[in-house]
Tab-separated table of C-alpha atoms in Angstrom:
chain	number	residue	atom	x	y	z
D	1	MET	CA	-2.835	4.282	40.065
D	2	LYS	CA	-6.064	3.630	39.313
D	3	ASN	CA	-6.775	0.268	38.449
D	4	LEU	CA	-7.441	-0.045	34.202
D	5	GLY	CA	-9.700	-3.052	34.361
D	6	LEU	CA	-11.249	-4.628	31.140
D	7	LYS	CA	-12.054	-1.027	29.795
D	8	ALA	CA	-8.284	-0.324	29.421
D	9	MET	CA	-8.448	-2.722	26.372
D	10	THR	CA	-9.668	-0.349	24.521
D	11	VAL	CA	-8.392	3.229	25.771
D	12	ALA	CA	-10.323	5.688	24.043
D	13	MET	CA	-9.236	9.433	23.933
D	14	ALA	CA	-11.251	11.248	22.182
D	15	MET	CA	-9.503	14.454	22.486
D	16	VAL	CA	-6.757	16.627	20.121
D	17	LEU	CA	-3.151	15.750	21.132
D	18	LEU	CA	-0.315	17.580	22.122
D	19	LEU	CA	1.978	15.349	20.777
D	20	ALA	CA	5.686	17.114	21.395
D	21	GLY	CA	4.154	19.696	19.998
D	22	THR	CA	2.261	18.390	17.067
D	23	PHE	CA	-0.409	20.316	17.193
D	24	GLY	CA	-2.111	23.052	18.974
D	25	GLY	CA	-5.459	24.835	18.249
D	26	GLY	CA	-8.295	23.349	17.261
D	27	ASN	CA	-9.546	24.282	14.053
D	28	THR	CA	-10.027	21.309	11.154
D	29	ALA	CA	-7.629	22.259	7.919
D	30	GLU	CA	-9.768	21.881	4.710
D	31	ALA	CA	-7.573	21.511	1.095
D	32	ALA	CA	-8.285	24.077	-1.042
D	33	GLU	CA	-11.047	22.784	-3.654
D	34	ALA	CA	-9.844	19.683	-5.704
D	35	PRO	CA	-9.499	19.904	-9.682
D	36	ASP	CA	-12.023	18.782	-11.724
D	37	ILE	CA	-10.726	15.623	-13.151
D	38	LYS	CA	-12.394	14.762	-16.090
D	39	ALA	CA	-12.096	10.813	-15.766
D	40	GLU	CA	-14.386	8.369	-15.119
D	41	ALA	CA	-12.960	7.368	-11.542
D	42	SER	CA	-9.934	8.807	-10.321
D	43	ILE	CA	-8.187	8.351	-6.936
D	44	LEU	CA	-5.112	10.377	-5.023
D	45	ILE	CA	-3.667	8.177	-2.315
D	46	ASP	CA	-0.451	9.125	-0.088
D	47	ALA	CA	2.073	6.461	-0.591
D	48	SER	CA	3.776	6.445	2.708
D	49	SER	CA	0.519	5.768	5.054
D	50	GLY	CA	-1.835	4.855	2.073
D	51	LYS	CA	-4.304	7.540	3.141
D	52	ILE	CA	-7.131	8.579	0.298
D	53	LEU	CA	-6.537	12.361	-0.160
D	54	TYR	CA	-8.837	12.496	-2.771
D	55	GLN	CA	-11.375	10.294	-4.937
D	56	ASN	CA	-14.094	10.251	-7.240
D	57	ASN	CA	-16.088	7.476	-8.689
D	58	PRO	CA	-13.724	4.475	-6.407
D	59	GLU	CA	-15.420	1.880	-6.684
D	60	LEU	CA	-16.699	1.421	-10.244
D	61	THR	CA	-15.588	-1.215	-12.253
D	62	LEU	CA	-13.950	-0.470	-15.235
D	63	SER	CA	-11.140	-2.381	-17.734
D	64	PRO	CA	-7.649	-1.296	-16.324
D	65	ALA	CA	-6.665	-2.425	-19.841
D	66	SER	CA	-2.470	-2.396	-19.528
D	67	MET	CA	-2.798	-1.633	-16.051
D	68	THR	CA	-3.153	-5.127	-15.290
D	69	LYS	CA	-0.034	-5.629	-15.743
D	70	MET	CA	1.004	-3.681	-12.728
D	71	MET	CA	0.462	-7.208	-11.224
D	72	SER	CA	2.003	-9.083	-13.085
D	73	GLU	CA	5.321	-7.210	-12.153
D	74	TYR	CA	4.510	-7.939	-8.621
D	75	LEU	CA	4.148	-11.247	-9.256
D	76	VAL	CA	7.859	-11.246	-11.066
D	77	LEU	CA	9.407	-9.286	-8.947
D	78	GLU	CA	7.888	-11.826	-5.953
D	79	ALA	CA	9.289	-14.728	-8.088
D	80	ILE	CA	12.764	-12.958	-7.601
D	81	SER	CA	12.861	-11.996	-4.121
D	82	LYS	CA	11.586	-15.823	-2.953
D	83	GLY	CA	14.418	-17.175	-5.358
D	84	GLU	CA	12.075	-18.935	-8.023
D	85	VAL	CA	13.377	-17.527	-10.710
D	86	SER	CA	16.543	-14.968	-11.321
D	87	TRP	CA	17.337	-11.970	-13.474
D	88	ASP	CA	19.291	-14.018	-16.039
D	89	GLU	CA	16.970	-16.801	-16.156
D	90	LYS	CA	16.436	-18.371	-20.030
D	91	VAL	CA	12.403	-18.466	-21.147
D	92	THR	CA	11.843	-20.319	-24.404
D	93	VAL	CA	8.731	-18.668	-25.832
D	94	SER	CA	6.035	-20.779	-27.952
D	95	ASP	CA	4.620	-20.683	-31.386
D	96	THR	CA	1.216	-18.491	-29.666
D	97	ILE	CA	3.277	-16.059	-28.003
D	98	GLN	CA	5.698	-16.089	-30.654
D	99	LYS	CA	2.511	-15.156	-33.296
D	100	LEU	CA	1.337	-12.629	-31.364
D	101	SER	CA	4.606	-11.088	-30.902
D	102	GLN	CA	4.157	-9.902	-34.357
D	103	ASN	CA	1.447	-8.131	-34.023
D	104	ARG	CA	3.011	-4.425	-34.158
D	105	SER	CA	-1.252	-2.623	-33.836
D	106	LEU	CA	-0.544	-3.920	-30.469
D	107	SER	CA	2.363	-3.134	-27.575
D	108	ASN	CA	5.013	-5.900	-28.520
D	109	VAL	CA	8.443	-5.985	-28.855
D	110	PRO	CA	8.894	-9.158	-31.601
D	111	LEU	CA	10.579	-12.822	-29.920
D	112	ARG	CA	10.955	-15.693	-32.151
D	113	VAL	CA	10.642	-19.610	-31.639
D	114	GLY	CA	13.297	-21.297	-30.550
D	115	GLU	CA	15.201	-18.319	-29.478
D	116	GLN	CA	16.083	-17.513	-25.770
D	117	TYR	CA	15.438	-14.325	-23.987
D	118	THR	CA	16.225	-13.396	-19.778
D	119	VAL	CA	13.462	-12.718	-17.643
D	120	LYS	CA	15.218	-9.123	-16.959
D	121	GLU	CA	14.895	-8.152	-20.731
D	122	LEU	CA	11.496	-9.253	-20.794
D	123	TYR	CA	9.966	-8.125	-17.809
D	124	GLU	CA	11.945	-4.682	-19.414
D	125	ALA	CA	9.957	-4.836	-21.747
D	126	MET	CA	6.743	-5.451	-20.355
D	127	ALA	CA	7.015	-2.712	-17.597
D	128	ILE	CA	9.067	0.601	-20.325
D	129	TYR	CA	7.145	-1.120	-23.116
D	130	SER	CA	4.165	-2.796	-22.132
D	131	ALA	CA	4.861	-5.311	-24.174
D	132	ASN	CA	2.226	-8.247	-23.827
D	133	ALA	CA	3.935	-11.198	-25.691
D	134	ALA	CA	6.747	-10.693	-22.967
D	135	THR	CA	4.452	-10.104	-20.274
D	136	MET	CA	3.090	-13.347	-22.037
D	137	ALA	CA	5.836	-15.325	-21.243
D	138	LEU	CA	7.181	-14.508	-18.219
D	139	ALA	CA	3.159	-15.845	-16.576
D	140	GLU	CA	4.051	-18.925	-18.275
D	141	HIS	CA	7.578	-19.318	-17.358
D	142	ILE	CA	7.066	-18.795	-13.446
D	143	ALA	CA	3.285	-20.676	-13.410
D	144	GLY	CA	3.655	-23.072	-16.324
D	145	THR	CA	1.123	-21.810	-17.699
D	146	GLU	CA	-0.910	-19.170	-18.242
D	147	THR	CA	-4.059	-19.864	-17.199
D	148	LYS	CA	-2.491	-20.925	-13.835
D	149	PHE	CA	-0.272	-17.453	-13.568
D	150	VAL	CA	-3.854	-15.754	-13.895
D	151	GLU	CA	-5.429	-17.574	-10.912
D	152	MET	CA	-1.936	-16.335	-9.066
D	153	MET	CA	-2.948	-13.137	-9.859
D	154	ASN	CA	-6.907	-13.845	-8.311
D	155	ALA	CA	-5.436	-14.942	-5.078
D	156	LYS	CA	-3.009	-11.862	-4.714
D	157	GLY	CA	-5.801	-9.565	-5.674
D	158	LYS	CA	-7.428	-10.800	-2.619
D	159	GLU	CA	-4.491	-11.255	0.095
D	160	MET	CA	-4.365	-7.719	-0.666
D	161	GLY	CA	-7.216	-6.551	0.093
D	162	MET	CA	-8.913	-5.444	-3.786
D	163	LYS	CA	-12.538	-5.837	-3.914
D	164	GLU	CA	-13.953	-4.676	-7.163
D	165	TYR	CA	-10.928	-6.846	-9.715
D	166	LYS	CA	-11.671	-9.845	-12.216
D	167	PHE	CA	-8.049	-11.214	-13.848
D	168	VAL	CA	-8.353	-13.302	-17.007
D	169	ASN	CA	-5.082	-12.611	-18.894
D	170	SER	CA	-1.901	-11.501	-17.632
D	171	SER	CA	-1.692	-8.481	-20.322
D	172	GLY	CA	-4.735	-6.125	-20.036
D	173	LEU	CA	-5.776	-7.394	-23.257
D	174	ASN	CA	-9.674	-8.027	-24.718
D	175	ASN	CA	-9.593	-11.735	-24.757
D	176	ARG	CA	-10.517	-11.401	-28.369
D	177	ASP	CA	-7.179	-10.090	-29.309
D	178	LEU	CA	-5.382	-13.552	-27.739
D	179	LEU	CA	-5.989	-15.025	-31.295
D	180	GLY	CA	-8.462	-18.267	-29.199
D	181	ASN	CA	-5.951	-18.799	-26.352
D	182	HIS	CA	-7.098	-16.592	-23.210
D	183	PRO	CA	-6.113	-18.236	-20.372
D	184	ALA	CA	-9.566	-17.866	-18.504
D	185	GLY	CA	-12.877	-15.964	-19.140
D	186	ASP	CA	-15.670	-15.502	-22.037
D	187	ALA	CA	-13.506	-14.822	-25.690
D	188	ASP	CA	-14.753	-10.989	-25.111
D	189	GLU	CA	-13.897	-9.954	-21.752
D	190	GLU	CA	-10.760	-7.903	-20.471
D	191	ASN	CA	-9.825	-7.119	-16.931
D	192	MET	CA	-11.926	-5.429	-14.439
D	193	MET	CA	-10.520	-3.578	-11.891
D	194	SER	CA	-11.702	-0.095	-9.629
D	195	ALA	CA	-9.959	2.774	-8.987
D	196	ARG	CA	-9.946	1.447	-5.307
D	197	SER	CA	-8.765	-1.868	-6.140
D	198	THR	CA	-5.928	-0.475	-8.875
D	199	GLY	CA	-4.469	2.292	-6.485
D	200	LEU	CA	-4.332	-0.633	-3.241
D	201	LEU	CA	-2.350	-2.576	-6.456
D	202	ALA	CA	-0.124	0.062	-7.153
D	203	TYR	CA	0.568	1.071	-2.775
D	204	HIS	CA	1.047	-2.331	-2.760
D	205	LEU	CA	3.777	-2.648	-5.887
D	206	LEU	CA	5.195	0.229	-4.573
D	207	LYS	CA	5.862	-0.879	-0.974
D	208	ASP	CA	6.737	-4.243	-1.324
D	209	TYR	CA	9.272	-3.630	-4.216
D	210	PRO	CA	10.443	-0.029	-4.766
D	211	GLU	CA	12.968	-1.391	-6.824
D	212	VAL	CA	9.641	-1.466	-9.662
D	213	LEU	CA	10.589	2.579	-10.063
D	214	GLU	CA	13.875	1.553	-11.621
D	215	THR	CA	12.431	0.121	-14.215
D	216	THR	CA	9.400	1.976	-14.657
D	217	SER	CA	11.387	5.850	-14.861
D	218	THR	CA	13.838	4.505	-17.818
D	219	PRO	CA	12.303	6.863	-21.289
D	220	VAL	CA	13.833	4.790	-23.770
D	221	LYS	CA	15.758	1.689	-24.025
D	222	GLU	CA	17.028	-0.795	-26.627
D	223	PHE	CA	15.240	-4.098	-26.124
D	224	ARG	CA	18.690	-7.067	-27.319
D	225	GLU	CA	20.907	-4.197	-28.042
D	226	GLY	CA	23.319	-5.105	-30.394
D	227	THR	CA	21.386	-8.132	-32.312
D	228	ASP	CA	19.327	-8.455	-35.073
D	229	ASP	CA	16.173	-8.407	-33.200
D	230	GLN	CA	17.069	-4.303	-31.788
D	231	ILE	CA	14.772	-2.606	-31.128
D	232	THR	CA	13.650	1.091	-29.571
D	233	MET	CA	11.523	1.025	-26.199
D	234	LYS	CA	10.322	4.306	-25.429
D	235	ASN	CA	7.900	4.345	-22.345
D	236	TRP	CA	4.431	5.093	-23.137
D	237	ASN	CA	4.421	7.351	-19.669
D	238	TRP	CA	4.915	10.354	-21.258
D	239	LEU	CA	5.545	12.452	-18.406
D	240	LEU	CA	8.779	11.493	-17.613
D	241	PRO	CA	11.609	13.617	-18.170
D	242	SER	CA	12.430	14.454	-21.751
D	243	LEU	CA	9.143	12.703	-23.076
D	244	ILE	CA	6.319	14.345	-25.290
D	245	TYR	CA	4.337	15.906	-22.676
D	246	SER	CA	6.869	16.251	-19.631
D	247	ASN	CA	7.254	20.084	-19.975
D	248	LYS	CA	3.444	20.546	-21.354
D	249	TYR	CA	2.041	18.454	-18.246
D	250	LYS	CA	5.023	19.130	-15.464
D	251	VAL	CA	5.143	16.778	-13.112
D	252	GLU	CA	8.338	17.180	-10.793
D	253	GLY	CA	9.471	14.106	-9.726
D	254	ILE	CA	7.807	11.687	-11.960
D	255	ASP	CA	9.134	8.193	-12.269
D	256	GLY	CA	6.274	5.490	-12.850
D	257	LEU	CA	3.900	3.720	-12.603
D	258	LYS	CA	1.923	2.351	-15.757
D	259	THR	CA	-0.681	3.206	-18.859
D	260	GLY	CA	-3.221	1.254	-20.332
D	261	SER	CA	-5.862	1.479	-23.161
D	262	THR	CA	-8.284	-0.589	-25.000
D	263	ASP	CA	-12.032	0.057	-26.565
D	264	LEU	CA	-13.622	-0.675	-23.315
D	265	ALA	CA	-11.227	0.952	-21.058
D	266	GLY	CA	-10.149	4.369	-22.912
D	267	PHE	CA	-6.996	6.120	-21.691
D	268	ALA	CA	-5.800	5.293	-18.323
D	269	PHE	CA	-3.180	6.035	-15.922
D	270	THR	CA	-1.575	4.691	-12.573
D	271	GLY	CA	1.128	7.650	-11.913
D	272	THR	CA	3.369	8.184	-9.145
D	273	ALA	CA	5.798	10.877	-7.904
D	274	LYS	CA	8.182	12.430	-5.356
D	275	GLN	CA	8.818	15.798	-4.099
D	276	GLY	CA	10.776	15.861	-0.953
D	277	ASP	CA	9.911	13.005	1.713
D	278	MET	CA	6.412	12.407	-0.146
D	279	ARG	CA	5.294	10.259	-2.334
D	280	LEU	CA	2.009	9.697	-4.262
D	281	ILE	CA	-0.033	7.500	-6.352
D	282	SER	CA	-2.521	8.940	-8.464
D	283	VAL	CA	-4.981	6.628	-10.764
D	284	VAL	CA	-7.606	8.566	-14.028
D	285	MET	CA	-9.423	5.229	-15.505
D	286	LYS	CA	-11.760	5.980	-19.103
D	287	THR	CA	-10.307	9.521	-20.007
D	288	ASP	CA	-11.243	10.467	-23.520
D	289	SER	CA	-7.963	10.627	-24.764
D	290	TYR	CA	-4.195	9.641	-24.498
D	291	GLU	CA	-3.441	13.269	-23.949
D	292	ALA	CA	-6.097	13.262	-21.511
D	293	ARG	CA	-4.879	10.710	-19.454
D	294	PHE	CA	-1.684	12.779	-18.576
D	295	GLU	CA	-3.283	16.288	-18.700
D	296	GLU	CA	-5.493	14.500	-15.321
D	297	THR	CA	-2.786	13.005	-13.808
D	298	SER	CA	-0.688	16.575	-13.722
D	299	LYS	CA	-3.573	18.256	-12.900
D	300	LEU	CA	-4.484	15.067	-10.070
D	301	LEU	CA	-1.011	15.335	-8.701
D	302	ASN	CA	0.007	18.825	-8.450
D	303	TYR	CA	-3.017	19.351	-6.403
D	304	GLY	CA	-1.710	17.007	-3.919
D	305	PHE	CA	1.989	18.466	-3.802
D	306	ASP	CA	1.059	22.107	-3.582
D	307	GLN	CA	-2.362	21.036	-1.165
D	308	PHE	CA	-0.644	18.611	1.263
D	309	GLU	CA	2.554	17.940	2.942
D	310	GLN	CA	4.472	14.702	5.185
D	311	LYS	CA	4.083	15.360	8.615
D	312	THR	CA	4.806	13.325	11.997
D	313	ILE	CA	1.956	12.771	14.001
D	314	VAL	CA	3.265	10.454	16.742
D	315	SER	CA	7.363	10.162	17.589
D	316	LYS	CA	8.567	7.214	19.132
D	317	GLY	CA	8.740	6.933	22.967
D	318	ASP	CA	5.648	9.619	23.160
D	319	LYS	CA	3.233	9.341	25.925
D	320	VAL	CA	0.310	10.293	26.715
D	321	ASP	CA	-0.147	11.996	29.999
D	322	GLY	CA	-2.236	9.779	32.548
D	323	GLU	CA	-2.564	7.013	30.352
D	324	SER	CA	1.268	6.688	30.514
D	325	SER	CA	1.743	3.569	32.431
D	326	VAL	CA	-0.559	0.090	33.073
D	327	ASN	CA	-0.597	-2.525	36.220
D	328	VAL	CA	1.579	-5.509	36.379
D	329	VAL	CA	1.037	-8.510	38.576
D	330	LYS	CA	3.242	-11.031	39.730
D	331	GLY	CA	6.128	-8.537	38.831
D	332	LYS	CA	9.002	-6.874	41.071
D	333	GLU	CA	7.359	-3.269	40.318
D	334	LYS	CA	3.628	-3.295	40.080
D	335	GLU	CA	2.658	-0.649	36.821
D	336	VAL	CA	5.333	-0.458	33.536
D	337	GLY	CA	5.225	2.863	31.348
D	338	VAL	CA	3.537	2.419	27.461
D	339	ALA	CA	4.741	4.348	25.010
D	340	ALA	CA	4.182	3.981	20.972
D	341	GLY	CA	7.311	2.383	19.521
D	342	GLU	CA	7.883	3.857	16.402
D	343	SER	CA	7.306	7.104	15.090
D	344	PHE	CA	3.948	7.669	12.732
D	345	ASN	CA	3.825	9.744	9.736
D	346	THR	CA	0.924	11.061	7.810
D	347	VAL	CA	-0.291	13.691	5.224
D	348	THR	CA	-2.158	16.639	6.114
D	349	VAL	CA	-3.184	19.871	4.298
D	350	LYS	CA	-0.340	22.435	4.585
D	351	ASN	CA	0.185	24.641	7.333
D	352	THR	CA	-2.303	23.257	9.559
D	353	GLU	CA	-2.144	21.839	12.343
D	354	GLU	CA	-5.180	19.180	11.909
D	355	PRO	CA	-5.759	16.991	14.503
D	356	PHE	CA	-5.918	13.795	15.335
D	357	GLU	CA	-7.868	10.949	17.214
D	358	LEU	CA	-5.942	9.163	19.694
D	359	SER	CA	-6.745	5.255	21.162
D	360	TYR	CA	-4.662	2.876	23.432
D	361	GLU	CA	-5.692	-0.951	22.237
D	362	TYR	CA	-4.274	-3.338	24.255
D	363	ASP	CA	-3.612	-6.548	23.089
D	364	LYS	CA	-6.537	-8.757	25.152
D	365	SER	CA	-4.366	-12.105	24.961
D	366	LEU	CA	-1.844	-10.362	27.543
D	367	LEU	CA	-4.315	-8.741	30.058
D	368	ASN	CA	-5.837	-10.876	33.164
D	369	GLU	CA	-9.828	-10.348	33.545
D	370	ASP	CA	-8.718	-7.526	35.819
D	371	GLY	CA	-6.763	-5.741	32.663
D	372	GLU	CA	-3.468	-6.065	33.952
D	373	LEU	CA	-0.370	-7.261	32.370
D	374	THR	CA	1.659	-10.041	33.638
D	375	ALA	CA	5.918	-10.399	34.404
D	376	PRO	CA	8.450	-10.795	32.927
D	377	ILE	CA	7.706	-7.909	30.487
D	378	LYS	CA	10.829	-7.093	28.148
D	379	GLU	CA	11.790	-3.604	27.150
D	380	GLY	CA	9.986	-3.533	23.665
D	381	ASP	CA	7.639	-5.439	23.608
D	382	GLN	CA	4.611	-4.787	21.919
D	383	VAL	CA	0.959	-5.140	24.265
D	384	GLY	CA	-1.143	-3.287	21.846
D	385	THR	CA	-1.072	-0.618	19.272
D	386	VAL	CA	-1.477	3.365	19.430
D	387	VAL	CA	-4.708	3.803	16.887
D	388	LEU	CA	-4.249	7.843	15.075
D	389	LYS	CA	-7.463	8.338	12.879
D	390	ALA	CA	-7.928	11.945	11.515
D	391	THR	CA	-10.869	13.921	12.629
D	392	GLY	CA	-13.102	16.239	10.222
D	393	GLU	CA	-13.585	15.082	6.050
D	394	ASP	CA	-11.481	12.004	5.705
D	395	PHE	CA	-11.901	9.555	3.420
D	396	GLY	CA	-9.758	6.826	4.945
D	397	TYR	CA	-6.778	4.422	3.612
D	398	ILE	CA	-6.622	2.654	0.478
D	399	THR	CA	-6.338	-0.552	2.993
D	400	GLY	CA	-9.775	-0.412	3.905
D	401	ASP	CA	-8.154	0.595	7.381
D	402	LYS	CA	-9.909	3.149	9.581
D	403	GLY	CA	-6.952	4.691	10.760
D	404	SER	CA	-3.262	3.824	10.856
D	405	SER	CA	-1.787	2.289	14.310
D	406	VAL	CA	1.996	2.153	15.619
D	407	PRO	CA	2.848	-0.152	17.741
D	408	LEU	CA	2.376	0.447	21.757
D	409	VAL	CA	5.435	-1.225	23.787
D	410	ALA	CA	6.468	-1.684	26.887
D	411	THR	CA	9.432	1.418	28.329
D	412	GLU	CA	11.301	-0.917	30.689
D	413	SER	CA	11.393	-4.299	31.859
D	414	VAL	CA	9.778	-5.503	35.038
D	415	GLU	CA	11.037	-8.860	36.387
D	416	LYS	CA	9.180	-11.829	37.538
D	417	ALA	CA	8.746	-11.524	41.197
D	418	GLY	CA	10.276	-14.170	43.245
D	419	TRP	CA	7.757	-16.588	45.662
D	420	PHE	CA	8.609	-14.922	49.204
D	421	THR	CA	7.465	-11.239	47.522
D	422	LEU	CA	4.436	-13.104	45.894
D	423	THR	CA	3.606	-14.771	48.939
D	424	MET	CA	3.871	-12.011	51.459
D	425	ARG	CA	2.029	-9.777	48.818
D	426	ALA	CA	-0.655	-12.367	48.734
D	427	ILE	CA	-0.340	-12.378	52.602
D	428	GLY	CA	-0.694	-8.540	53.339
D	429	GLY	CA	-3.361	-8.443	50.983
D	430	PHE	CA	-5.121	-11.402	52.371
D	431	PHE	CA	-5.358	-8.874	55.802
D	432	SER	CA	-5.939	-5.462	54.426
D	433	GLY	CA	-9.353	-7.134	52.659
D	434	VAL	CA	-9.757	-8.524	56.546
D	435	TRP	CA	-9.377	-5.502	57.851
D	436	THR	CA	-11.301	-3.686	55.720
D	437	SER	CA	-14.288	-5.690	55.993
D	438	VAL	CA	-13.686	-5.091	59.742
D	439	ALA	CA	-13.449	-1.493	59.720
D	440	ASP	CA	-17.132	-1.677	57.485
D	441	ALA	CA	-18.625	-3.589	59.575
D	442	VAL	CA	-17.553	-0.897	62.817
D	443	THR	CA	-18.382	1.840	61.219
D	444	GLY	CA	-21.635	-0.208	60.141
D	445	LEU	CA	-22.900	-0.132	64.218
D	446	PHE	CA	-22.468	3.696	63.803
């Protein structure tokens, strides 16, 4: 086998692969012309890989209004998963939150001072009914104050890789609606996000806490059923089955995610639906009416399901001919096989064989100066990554990656050679070098 050398750290193979019959031909697939989405900004994302399938003004910063609550939901679910709070934990509301909860011109469930509510009750009110005071009560319960919760929101946005965003409250209301008790920013500020950042937030919410869909898919639920405070909560996502626009703007498999509207935001919606093995996320921001956001979401999601399909690009164990092994030093064997450690699925245009570029990127910390691995090596050890990037028109990935990757792993174990074997190799190498030098010198005489 040829010595891979330092250049083995990035073995670029700009070629169309024929991995297990995945690809054929050489034509780059093109989807049908995208629909005209009547929104200031919009984006469509594959929820599994994060691949962007459509975008319009994705970096334009607008008000997300109550779509903000996706970040509040994320932080509540994170606190639950870490054991910092529990669903049946009791929450006592403050005077300020109680007063805000009585404002029925805003989306709210009425809360009482001194009454205790479970985290689950308030979370359902937030996720189903977009209840603003309930969201603020959860923020105070988790962080101590809403101001500290907003700091957590901004920190989590940075951690997720969001770029165009700013949170000034937990609910998405305009600060002027908070009765002079806004936690951050100026009195007339609102939260701000781009469609790209909103899509990235939704991507992480679904990826990290898919159980959120158990609540967001609920069309109707009673708040505090059987008590004097009982109120019927109808989900504001009117595309859900049995709700107002479920037949007019039909999207099979829709089960979330969050609406939003203020004077500044207009009417916005982050939607998600699953059909077969494929889940999509859509974002439309600043449409003209309550109904329009559902019409545009329907157009965008149905375009995605009509034009794209989930496809396995690389299967676990796939190798590339000519690049399926790497040299090893200090081992009983002098090389070890490498292959994809996981399968990789992504979305491609339907009924086509869309080509991808593939490259191996070895972990530099594992290679010596000659680009070799050092024994011992165990079967399954990750030695690098298999990086894939779609050719042709490509919007990239919502995470900002230029491509996606799966682990590159050793396909077998290589034990460390004993001292005698290593000594004999060294002696053999020495005499081989001497012989080569003598042969070169003799050749030079003639």
